[in-house]
Protein backbone atom coordinates (compact mmCIF):
# COMPACT_ATOMS: atom_id res chain seq x y z
CA UNK A 1 0.00 0.00 0.00
CA UNK A 2 1.34 3.42 -0.82
CA UNK A 3 1.79 6.13 1.78
CA UNK A 4 -0.86 8.14 -0.05
CA UNK A 5 -3.35 5.33 0.56
CA UNK A 6 -2.47 5.26 4.24
CA UNK A 7 -2.98 9.00 4.62
CA UNK A 8 -6.33 8.94 2.80
CA UNK A 9 -7.78 6.27 5.10
CA UNK A 10 -10.66 7.41 7.26
CA UNK A 11 -12.14 6.70 10.65
CA UNK A 12 -15.72 5.46 10.68
CA UNK A 13 -18.11 5.31 13.60
CA UNK A 14 -21.28 3.24 13.74
CA UNK A 15 -24.22 3.06 16.11
CA UNK A 16 -26.24 -0.05 16.89
CA UNK A 17 -28.23 -0.10 13.67
CA UNK A 18 -25.20 0.42 11.45
CA UNK A 19 -25.88 4.06 10.55
CA UNK A 20 -23.45 6.87 11.08
CA UNK A 21 -23.62 8.41 14.57
CA UNK A 22 -24.70 11.68 12.94
CA UNK A 23 -28.01 10.15 11.81
CA UNK A 24 -29.11 9.03 15.28
CA UNK A 25 -32.56 10.40 16.11
CA UNK A 26 -31.96 11.00 19.82
CA UNK A 27 -28.80 12.24 21.43
CA UNK A 28 -27.74 9.76 24.15
CA UNK A 29 -27.94 10.89 27.77
CA UNK A 30 -25.92 9.91 30.80
CA UNK A 31 -27.35 6.72 32.36
CA UNK A 32 -28.82 7.23 35.82
CA UNK A 33 -27.98 5.39 39.02
CA UNK A 34 -24.81 3.75 40.24
CA UNK A 35 -22.22 2.27 37.92
CA UNK A 36 -22.47 -1.47 38.65
CA UNK A 37 -19.77 -2.80 36.37
CA UNK A 38 -17.12 -1.76 33.93
CA UNK A 39 -14.84 -3.58 31.50
CA UNK A 40 -12.00 -2.08 29.50
CA UNK A 41 -9.65 -4.01 27.25
CA UNK A 42 -6.89 -2.71 25.01
CA UNK A 43 -4.56 -4.78 22.88
CA UNK A 44 -1.80 -3.40 20.76
CA UNK A 45 1.63 -4.18 19.48
CA UNK A 46 3.13 -4.66 22.96
CA UNK A 47 2.12 -6.27 26.23
CA UNK A 48 0.95 -3.61 28.67
CA UNK A 49 1.85 -4.00 32.35
CA UNK A 50 -1.87 -3.93 33.27
CA UNK A 51 -4.93 -4.71 31.17
CA UNK A 52 -8.15 -6.66 30.64
CA UNK A 53 -9.86 -4.71 33.42
CA UNK A 54 -13.12 -5.94 34.93
CA UNK A 55 -14.59 -4.02 37.86
CA UNK A 56 -17.87 -5.18 39.45
CA UNK A 57 -19.75 -3.65 42.39
CA UNK A 58 -20.63 -6.24 45.04
CA UNK A 59 -24.35 -7.05 45.22
CA UNK A 60 -24.53 -6.78 49.00
CA UNK A 61 -22.55 -4.44 51.20
CA UNK A 62 -19.87 -2.15 49.94
CA UNK A 63 -16.84 -2.72 47.82
CA UNK A 64 -16.07 -4.10 44.41
CA UNK A 65 -14.25 -6.98 42.77
CA UNK A 66 -11.41 -5.86 40.53
CA UNK A 67 -9.97 -8.35 38.04
CA UNK A 68 -7.10 -7.47 35.75
CA UNK A 69 -4.12 -8.89 33.96
CA UNK A 70 -0.68 -8.06 35.34
CA UNK A 71 1.56 -8.82 32.38
CA UNK A 72 0.30 -12.34 31.58
CA UNK A 73 -1.19 -13.25 34.97
CA UNK A 74 -4.87 -12.66 35.73
CA UNK A 75 -5.47 -11.56 39.29
CA UNK A 76 -8.43 -10.51 41.45
CA UNK A 77 -8.62 -8.01 44.31
CA UNK A 78 -11.29 -6.60 46.58
CA UNK A 79 -11.32 -2.80 46.28
CA UNK A 80 -13.43 0.14 47.41
CA UNK A 81 -16.52 0.88 45.35
CA UNK A 82 -15.27 4.48 45.16
CA UNK A 83 -13.26 3.26 42.15
CA UNK A 84 -16.58 2.76 40.33
CA UNK A 85 -17.70 6.24 41.41
CA UNK A 86 -14.49 7.74 39.97
CA UNK A 87 -15.03 5.84 36.71
CA UNK A 88 -18.62 7.12 36.51
CA UNK A 89 -17.37 10.71 36.87
CA UNK A 90 -15.00 10.16 33.93
CA UNK A 91 -17.82 8.66 31.85
CA UNK A 92 -19.96 11.71 32.54
CA UNK A 93 -17.24 14.36 32.14
CA UNK A 94 -15.97 12.84 28.89
CA UNK A 95 -19.49 12.11 27.60
CA UNK A 96 -18.55 8.49 26.97
CA UNK A 97 -22.27 7.64 26.86
CA UNK A 98 -22.23 9.29 23.40
CA UNK A 99 -19.73 6.76 22.03
CA UNK A 100 -20.72 4.86 18.91
CA UNK A 101 -20.94 1.07 18.90
CA UNK A 102 -17.80 0.63 16.82
CA UNK A 103 -14.90 2.59 15.39
CA UNK A 104 -12.63 1.40 12.62
CA UNK A 105 -9.93 2.70 10.37
CA UNK A 106 -11.08 2.04 6.83
CA UNK A 107 -8.59 2.00 4.00
CA UNK A 108 -9.82 3.00 0.51
CA UNK A 109 -10.19 0.28 -2.12
CA UNK A 110 -10.98 -2.42 0.45
CA UNK A 111 -7.54 -2.59 2.07
CA UNK A 112 -7.23 -3.94 5.60
CA UNK A 113 -4.90 -3.04 8.42
CA UNK A 114 -3.69 -6.26 10.05
CA UNK A 115 -1.69 -4.82 12.91
CA UNK A 116 -2.23 -1.88 15.21
CA UNK A 117 -4.57 -1.84 18.16
CA UNK A 118 -8.08 -2.76 19.29
CA UNK A 119 -10.13 -1.85 22.35
CA UNK A 120 -13.47 -2.57 23.99
CA UNK A 121 -15.35 -0.58 26.65
CA UNK A 122 -18.48 -1.73 28.48
CA UNK A 123 -20.33 -0.12 31.40
CA UNK A 124 -23.49 -1.33 33.18
CA UNK A 125 -25.60 1.03 35.28
CA UNK A 126 -28.16 0.48 38.04
CA UNK A 127 -31.08 1.22 35.69
CA UNK A 128 -29.77 -1.51 33.31
CA UNK A 129 -28.54 1.05 30.74
CA UNK A 130 -25.25 0.09 29.15
CA UNK A 131 -22.47 1.66 27.16
CA UNK A 132 -20.87 -0.79 24.77
CA UNK A 133 -18.24 0.45 22.34
CA UNK A 134 -15.19 -0.97 20.61
CA UNK A 135 -12.70 -0.06 17.96
CA UNK A 136 -9.96 -1.27 15.67
CA UNK A 137 -7.21 1.22 14.91
CA UNK A 138 -9.59 4.10 15.66
CA UNK A 139 -11.03 5.68 18.79
CA UNK A 140 -13.66 8.26 19.68
CA UNK A 141 -12.64 11.85 20.22
CA UNK A 142 -11.80 13.01 23.72
CA UNK A 143 -9.80 11.56 26.58
CA UNK A 144 -12.35 9.16 28.07
CA UNK A 145 -10.61 5.90 27.18
CA UNK A 146 -7.21 7.25 28.22
CA UNK A 147 -8.59 8.49 31.55
CA UNK A 148 -10.37 5.17 32.28
CA UNK A 149 -7.17 3.28 31.42
CA UNK A 150 -5.10 5.57 33.66
CA UNK A 151 -7.57 5.23 36.56
CA UNK A 152 -7.70 1.44 36.36
CA UNK A 153 -3.95 1.05 35.74
CA UNK A 154 -3.16 3.15 38.80
CA UNK A 155 -5.61 1.13 40.91
CA UNK A 156 -4.03 -2.10 39.66
CA UNK A 157 -0.55 -0.76 40.41
CA UNK A 158 -1.61 0.05 43.99
CA UNK A 159 -3.04 -3.46 44.45
CA UNK A 160 0.21 -5.07 43.26
CA UNK A 161 2.40 -2.72 45.35
CA UNK A 162 0.33 -3.48 48.45
CA UNK A 163 0.90 -7.22 47.92
CA UNK A 164 4.63 -6.67 47.33
CA UNK A 165 4.97 -4.63 50.52
CA UNK A 166 3.27 -7.46 52.47
CA UNK A 167 5.82 -9.91 51.04
CA UNK A 168 8.72 -7.64 52.05
CA UNK A 169 7.41 -7.31 55.63
CA UNK A 170 6.91 -11.08 55.81
CA UNK A 171 10.44 -11.75 54.49
CA UNK A 172 11.98 -9.35 57.05
CA UNK A 173 10.24 -11.19 59.92
CA UNK A 174 11.77 -14.52 58.87
Coordinates of C-alpha atoms in Angstrom, one line a residue, residues 13-163:
X13 CA -18.1 5.3 13.6
X14 CA -21.3 3.2 13.7
X15 CA -24.2 3.1 16.1
X16 CA -26.2 -0.1 16.9
X17 CA -28.2 -0.1 13.7
X18 CA -25.2 0.4 11.4
X19 CA -25.9 4.1 10.6
X20 CA -23.5 6.9 11.1
X21 CA -23.6 8.4 14.6
X22 CA -24.7 11.7 12.9
X23 CA -28.0 10.2 11.8
X24 CA -29.1 9.0 15.3
X25 CA -32.6 10.4 16.1
X26 CA -32.0 11.0 19.8
X27 CA -28.8 12.2 21.4
X28 CA -27.7 9.8 24.2
X29 CA -27.9 10.9 27.8
X30 CA -25.9 9.9 30.8
X31 CA -27.3 6.7 32.4
X32 CA -28.8 7.2 35.8
X33 CA -28.0 5.4 39.0
X34 CA -24.8 3.8 40.2
X35 CA -22.2 2.3 37.9
X36 CA -22.5 -1.5 38.6
X37 CA -19.8 -2.8 36.4
X38 CA -17.1 -1.8 33.9
X39 CA -14.8 -3.6 31.5
X40 CA -12.0 -2.1 29.5
X41 CA -9.6 -4.0 27.3
X42 CA -6.9 -2.7 25.0
X43 CA -4.6 -4.8 22.9
X44 CA -1.8 -3.4 20.8
X45 CA 1.6 -4.2 19.5
X46 CA 3.1 -4.7 23.0
X47 CA 2.1 -6.3 26.2
X48 CA 1.0 -3.6 28.7
X49 CA 1.8 -4.0 32.3
X50 CA -1.9 -3.9 33.3
X51 CA -4.9 -4.7 31.2
X52 CA -8.1 -6.7 30.6
X53 CA -9.9 -4.7 33.4
X54 CA -13.1 -5.9 34.9
X55 CA -14.6 -4.0 37.9
X56 CA -17.9 -5.2 39.4
X57 CA -19.7 -3.6 42.4
X58 CA -20.6 -6.2 45.0
X59 CA -24.4 -7.1 45.2
X60 CA -24.5 -6.8 49.0
X61 CA -22.6 -4.4 51.2
X62 CA -19.9 -2.2 49.9
X63 CA -16.8 -2.7 47.8
X64 CA -16.1 -4.1 44.4
X65 CA -14.3 -7.0 42.8
X66 CA -11.4 -5.9 40.5
X67 CA -10.0 -8.4 38.0
X68 CA -7.1 -7.5 35.7
X69 CA -4.1 -8.9 34.0
X70 CA -0.7 -8.1 35.3
X71 CA 1.6 -8.8 32.4
X72 CA 0.3 -12.3 31.6
X73 CA -1.2 -13.3 35.0
X74 CA -4.9 -12.7 35.7
X75 CA -5.5 -11.6 39.3
X76 CA -8.4 -10.5 41.5
X77 CA -8.6 -8.0 44.3
X78 CA -11.3 -6.6 46.6
X79 CA -11.3 -2.8 46.3
X80 CA -13.4 0.1 47.4
X81 CA -16.5 0.9 45.4
X82 CA -15.3 4.5 45.2
X83 CA -13.3 3.3 42.2
X84 CA -16.6 2.8 40.3
X85 CA -17.7 6.2 41.4
X86 CA -14.5 7.7 40.0
X87 CA -15.0 5.8 36.7
X88 CA -18.6 7.1 36.5
X89 CA -17.4 10.7 36.9
X90 CA -15.0 10.2 33.9
X91 CA -17.8 8.7 31.8
X92 CA -20.0 11.7 32.5
X93 CA -17.2 14.4 32.1
X94 CA -16.0 12.8 28.9
X95 CA -19.5 12.1 27.6
X96 CA -18.5 8.5 27.0
X97 CA -22.3 7.6 26.9
X98 CA -22.2 9.3 23.4
X99 CA -19.7 6.8 22.0
X100 CA -20.7 4.9 18.9
X101 CA -20.9 1.1 18.9
X102 CA -17.8 0.6 16.8
X103 CA -14.9 2.6 15.4
X104 CA -12.6 1.4 12.6
X105 CA -9.9 2.7 10.4
X106 CA -11.1 2.0 6.8
X107 CA -8.6 2.0 4.0
X108 CA -9.8 3.0 0.5
X109 CA -10.2 0.3 -2.1
X110 CA -11.0 -2.4 0.5
X111 CA -7.5 -2.6 2.1
X112 CA -7.2 -3.9 5.6
X113 CA -4.9 -3.0 8.4
X114 CA -3.7 -6.3 10.0
X115 CA -1.7 -4.8 12.9
X116 CA -2.2 -1.9 15.2
X117 CA -4.6 -1.8 18.2
X118 CA -8.1 -2.8 19.3
X119 CA -10.1 -1.9 22.4
X120 CA -13.5 -2.6 24.0
X121 CA -15.4 -0.6 26.6
X122 CA -18.5 -1.7 28.5
X123 CA -20.3 -0.1 31.4
X124 CA -23.5 -1.3 33.2
X125 CA -25.6 1.0 35.3
X126 CA -28.2 0.5 38.0
X127 CA -31.1 1.2 35.7
X128 CA -29.8 -1.5 33.3
X129 CA -28.5 1.0 30.7
X130 CA -25.2 0.1 29.1
X131 CA -22.5 1.7 27.2
X132 CA -20.9 -0.8 24.8
X133 CA -18.2 0.5 22.3
X134 CA -15.2 -1.0 20.6
X135 CA -12.7 -0.1 18.0
X136 CA -10.0 -1.3 15.7
X137 CA -7.2 1.2 14.9
X138 CA -9.6 4.1 15.7
X139 CA -11.0 5.7 18.8
X140 CA -13.7 8.3 19.7
X141 CA -12.6 11.9 20.2
X142 CA -11.8 13.0 23.7
X143 CA -9.8 11.6 26.6
X144 CA -12.3 9.2 28.1
X145 CA -10.6 5.9 27.2
X146 CA -7.2 7.3 28.2
X147 CA -8.6 8.5 31.5
X148 CA -10.4 5.2 32.3
X149 CA -7.2 3.3 31.4
X150 CA -5.1 5.6 33.7
X151 CA -7.6 5.2 36.6
X152 CA -7.7 1.4 36.4
X153 CA -4.0 1.0 35.7
X154 CA -3.2 3.1 38.8
X155 CA -5.6 1.1 40.9
X156 CA -4.0 -2.1 39.7
X157 CA -0.5 -0.8 40.4
X158 CA -1.6 0.0 44.0
X159 CA -3.0 -3.5 44.5
X160 CA 0.2 -5.1 43.3
X161 CA 2.4 -2.7 45.4
X162 CA 0.3 -3.5 48.5
X163 CA 0.9 -7.2 47.9

